[in-house]
Amino acid sequence: MRSNDCGDLRSDHIASEVQLCGWIDRCRDHGGVIFLDLRDQSGTVQITVDPNQGPELFSIAETLRNETVIQVTGCVRARPDEAINQKLNTGNIEVLASDLQILNQVKGNLPFSVSSHDEESVKEELRLRYRYLDLRRERMKRNLKLRHKTIQTARAYLEAEGFIEVETPVLTKSTPEGARDYLVPSRVCEGEWFALPQSPQLFKQLLMVGGLERYYQVARCFRDEDLRADRQPEFTQLDIEMSFMDQEQILNLNEKLIASIWKQVKGIDIPIPFPRLTWKEAVNQYGTDRPDNRYGMELNDVNDIMQDIGFKVFSGAIAKGGSVKCINITGGNNSISNVRIKPGGDIFSEAEKAGAGGLAFIRVRESNEIDTIGAIKDNLTSSQIIELLNRTKSKAGDLILFGAGETTIVHKTLDRIRQYIAKELKLIPKENQKNYWNFLWVTDFPMFEFNTEEKRLEALHHPFCAPNNEDLGNDPKSWSKLLPKSRAQAYDLVLNGLELGGGSIRIHDAKLQQEVLKTIGLSQEIANEQFGFLINALELGAPPHGGIAFGIDRIVMLLTGEESIRDTIAFPKTQQARCLMTEAPANVSKKQLKELNVESTLKDTE
RNA sequence: GGGACCGUAGUUCAACUGGUUAGAGCACCGCCCUGUCACGGCGGAAGUUGCGGGUUCGAACCCCGUCGGUCCCGCCA
């Protein structure tokens, strides 16, 4: 149907006869001559329709509207000097049409303009309803190409490293831990249900037991939880697992993988190895396990200074087992007014959203003088003030903000304020600046955290992470005592405050696996019912193994600079997990439900 | 489950404090135009202000409900 792509035509093609297909991006009808911008996947080129080429051709051209699909035959020719358009890659030439076929018309009005010349922002609701039109636009096309390149680069790298891609089931078994499952009723096995995988975790471990040694998969994962800008009910992981590799080797391999993606996709050399923080360091210094450490304002623990002072908000918090921590904002005296940190202010309300009751502050003046509320100032001795200023490395002109209370709330509050202020004061590097891409490994996560609602320990990552050998020791008899306080051989890759991926060394010992399941409160019976196949496999020659999974959608979001992963996915869902284009989910017939032995408990509204 | 914001011609936006016939750009339709490239000129059509109810002499605007979208908390790694 076509001999060339529109966007590829250059001066070299002058005098050659070409056939092109594509969409009308725009037309300019001058009465005597008509210019058509013809667009295909490669770009656009100007088609010139001259009445001298025949009245039939010309009268067809007069009827053309935006987004009509046409086929053009014509001759490439140089534009007159005064008509050269430097803004276009194809701006030196044009195609003089000799024949023009309409391949498809546009009926009625377009829901929105496709041409990239119309940069007006179209409501996302419309973009999603007519996603195929949105995909024709430059932005989505660019994002999907970049996504493709990201995945291709990963495949090439892993191929070179001896990995093989294996597909794992989408219809699988519901598991008790983790997110809510999407369920699929089985027709054949009456009354029983499949679940869609939250990740291929167990299958990839079983591939290792199966001797595959190096596996990867671009795997679709499903989680039936509420959505966010960076969360979709179905999303894609680059899932990797390998045998006979320790944590150090796995991290090395993966930072090379990430560096090669950034090199291929963005042309940027990312220095390796990536910096590392332990989980404990991350939480203590930044209040979160995925810190953005491109700007300062680290958290300072001032419990020792504040524990006995007369200001009860501070000393009382510590007495109850909580903490007092603070961040120093360089030059904050000028950049942040009191109104903003007092009740009703924007910074105060950020603290409130994190669960804080208040937001204490100290303004640092010359000669170690401070300004703050009387209740704090009157209760601090000058040596305590000097100690505080030293601890926080504060100078005259700085502003110190405090969180006091339950330690997790203090961390959450200061983490949130830190990020908010960095954004407000424009402390975050721009994409063209050198330290914009800030990769970080966070390691040594705890194995478990306490779930206060259910009053039991929960796996922080998942219950298949191997504990740290030093923490656990060699005596199985002491495992039940040592496990709850052990660190895991688990790691997360963090980029600019976003978690890109995470993984761990897995347990390959059946006894230890059972002990971990017991620790999170699964009885032996339930553990066997849910994970018997895994335990059996671990008893039949499982190699030491570990791996990682990266969130492809998030990686592409960062590479494209988009603020939502929806813009990296061809057909995403709305926050109500609905597809506006197909209108899924939708009702099914009673007959279908009956076959599946499923009945709705919703009242019939018909 | 909870909080915040949004919904006006096909589309992007406007419409003062509740006050005449809800306006404009682009798109669309008609006419004119041979070098434009976000072409230009003249004219035209286009609206259940998401939907339902209420308050009011009077509602796009205020109130209640509902549907849809976005962001966030809870939830989720």
PDB file of C-alpha atoms in Angstrom, chain A residues 2 4-9 20-25 37-45 67 69-70 89-90 114 116 135-146 148-149:
ATOM      1  CA  ARG A   2       2.870   2.377   0.647  1.00  0.00           C
ATOM      2  CA  ASN A   4       7.721   5.112   2.319  1.00  0.00           C
ATOM      3  CA  ASP A   5       6.881   6.481   5.736  1.00  0.00           C
ATOM      4  CA  CYS A   6       5.848  10.122   5.866  1.00  0.00           C
ATOM      5  CA  GLY A   7       8.346  11.229   8.497  1.00  0.00           C
ATOM      6  CA  ASP A   8      11.298   9.644   6.677  1.00  0.00           C
ATOM      7  CA  LEU A   9      11.177  11.702   3.506  1.00  0.00           C
ATOM      8  CA  LEU A  20       2.086   7.155   1.369  1.00  0.00           C
ATOM      9  CA  CYS A  21      -0.690   6.216   3.770  1.00  0.00           C
ATOM     10  CA  GLY A  22      -1.826   7.976   6.876  1.00  0.00           C
ATOM     11  CA  TRP A  23      -4.130  10.398   8.616  1.00  0.00           C
ATOM     12  CA  ILE A  24      -4.832  14.008   7.685  1.00  0.00           C
ATOM     13  CA  ASP A  25      -3.263  15.947  10.528  1.00  0.00           C
ATOM     14  CA  ASP A  37      -0.218  17.462   6.471  1.00  0.00           C
ATOM     15  CA  LEU A  38      -0.164  13.680   6.234  1.00  0.00           C
ATOM     16  CA  ARG A  39       0.719  11.842   9.440  1.00  0.00           C
ATOM     17  CA  ASP A  40       1.692   8.274  10.050  1.00  0.00           C
ATOM     18  CA  GLN A  41       3.546   6.613  12.911  1.00  0.00           C
ATOM     19  CA  SER A  42       6.853   8.071  11.693  1.00  0.00           C
ATOM     20  CA  GLY A  43       5.835  11.718  11.496  1.00  0.00           C
ATOM     21  CA  THR A  44       4.224  14.141   9.071  1.00  0.00           C
ATOM     22  CA  VAL A  45       4.924  15.403   5.567  1.00  0.00           C
ATOM     23  CA  GLU A  67      -8.205  12.366  10.723  1.00  0.00           C
ATOM     24  CA  VAL A  69      -7.350   8.102   6.365  1.00  0.00           C
ATOM     25  CA  ILE A  70      -5.943   8.411   2.853  1.00  0.00           C
ATOM     26  CA  ASN A  89      12.116  17.322   9.698  1.00  0.00           C
ATOM     27  CA  THR A  90      10.465  16.974   6.336  1.00  0.00           C
ATOM     28  CA  VAL A 114      -5.489  14.685  17.578  1.00  0.00           C
ATOM     29  CA  SER A 116      -0.039  17.878  18.152  1.00  0.00           C
ATOM     30  CA  LEU A 135      -2.884   6.850  21.115  1.00  0.00           C
ATOM     31  CA  ARG A 136      -2.660   8.586  17.732  1.00  0.00           C
ATOM     32  CA  ARG A 137      -1.339  11.669  19.510  1.00  0.00           C
ATOM     33  CA  GLU A 138       2.335  12.404  19.865  1.00  0.00           C
ATOM     34  CA  ARG A 139       2.535  12.110  23.646  1.00  0.00           C
ATOM     35  CA  MET A 140       1.097   8.617  24.017  1.00  0.00           C
ATOM     36  CA  LYS A 141       2.950   7.368  20.973  1.00  0.00           C
ATOM     37  CA  ARG A 142       6.209   8.614  22.453  1.00  0.00           C
ATOM     38  CA  ASN A 143       5.429   7.026  25.832  1.00  0.00           C
ATOM     39  CA  LEU A 144       4.584   3.637  24.353  1.00  0.00           C
ATOM     40  CA  LYS A 145       7.680   3.650  22.176  1.00  0.00           C
ATOM     41  CA  LEU A 146       9.766   4.461  25.221  1.00  0.00           C
ATOM     42  CA  HIS A 148       8.856  -0.713  24.343  1.00  0.00           C
ATOM     43  CA  LYS A 149      12.490   0.346  24.301  1.00  0.00           C
TER      44      LYS A 149
END
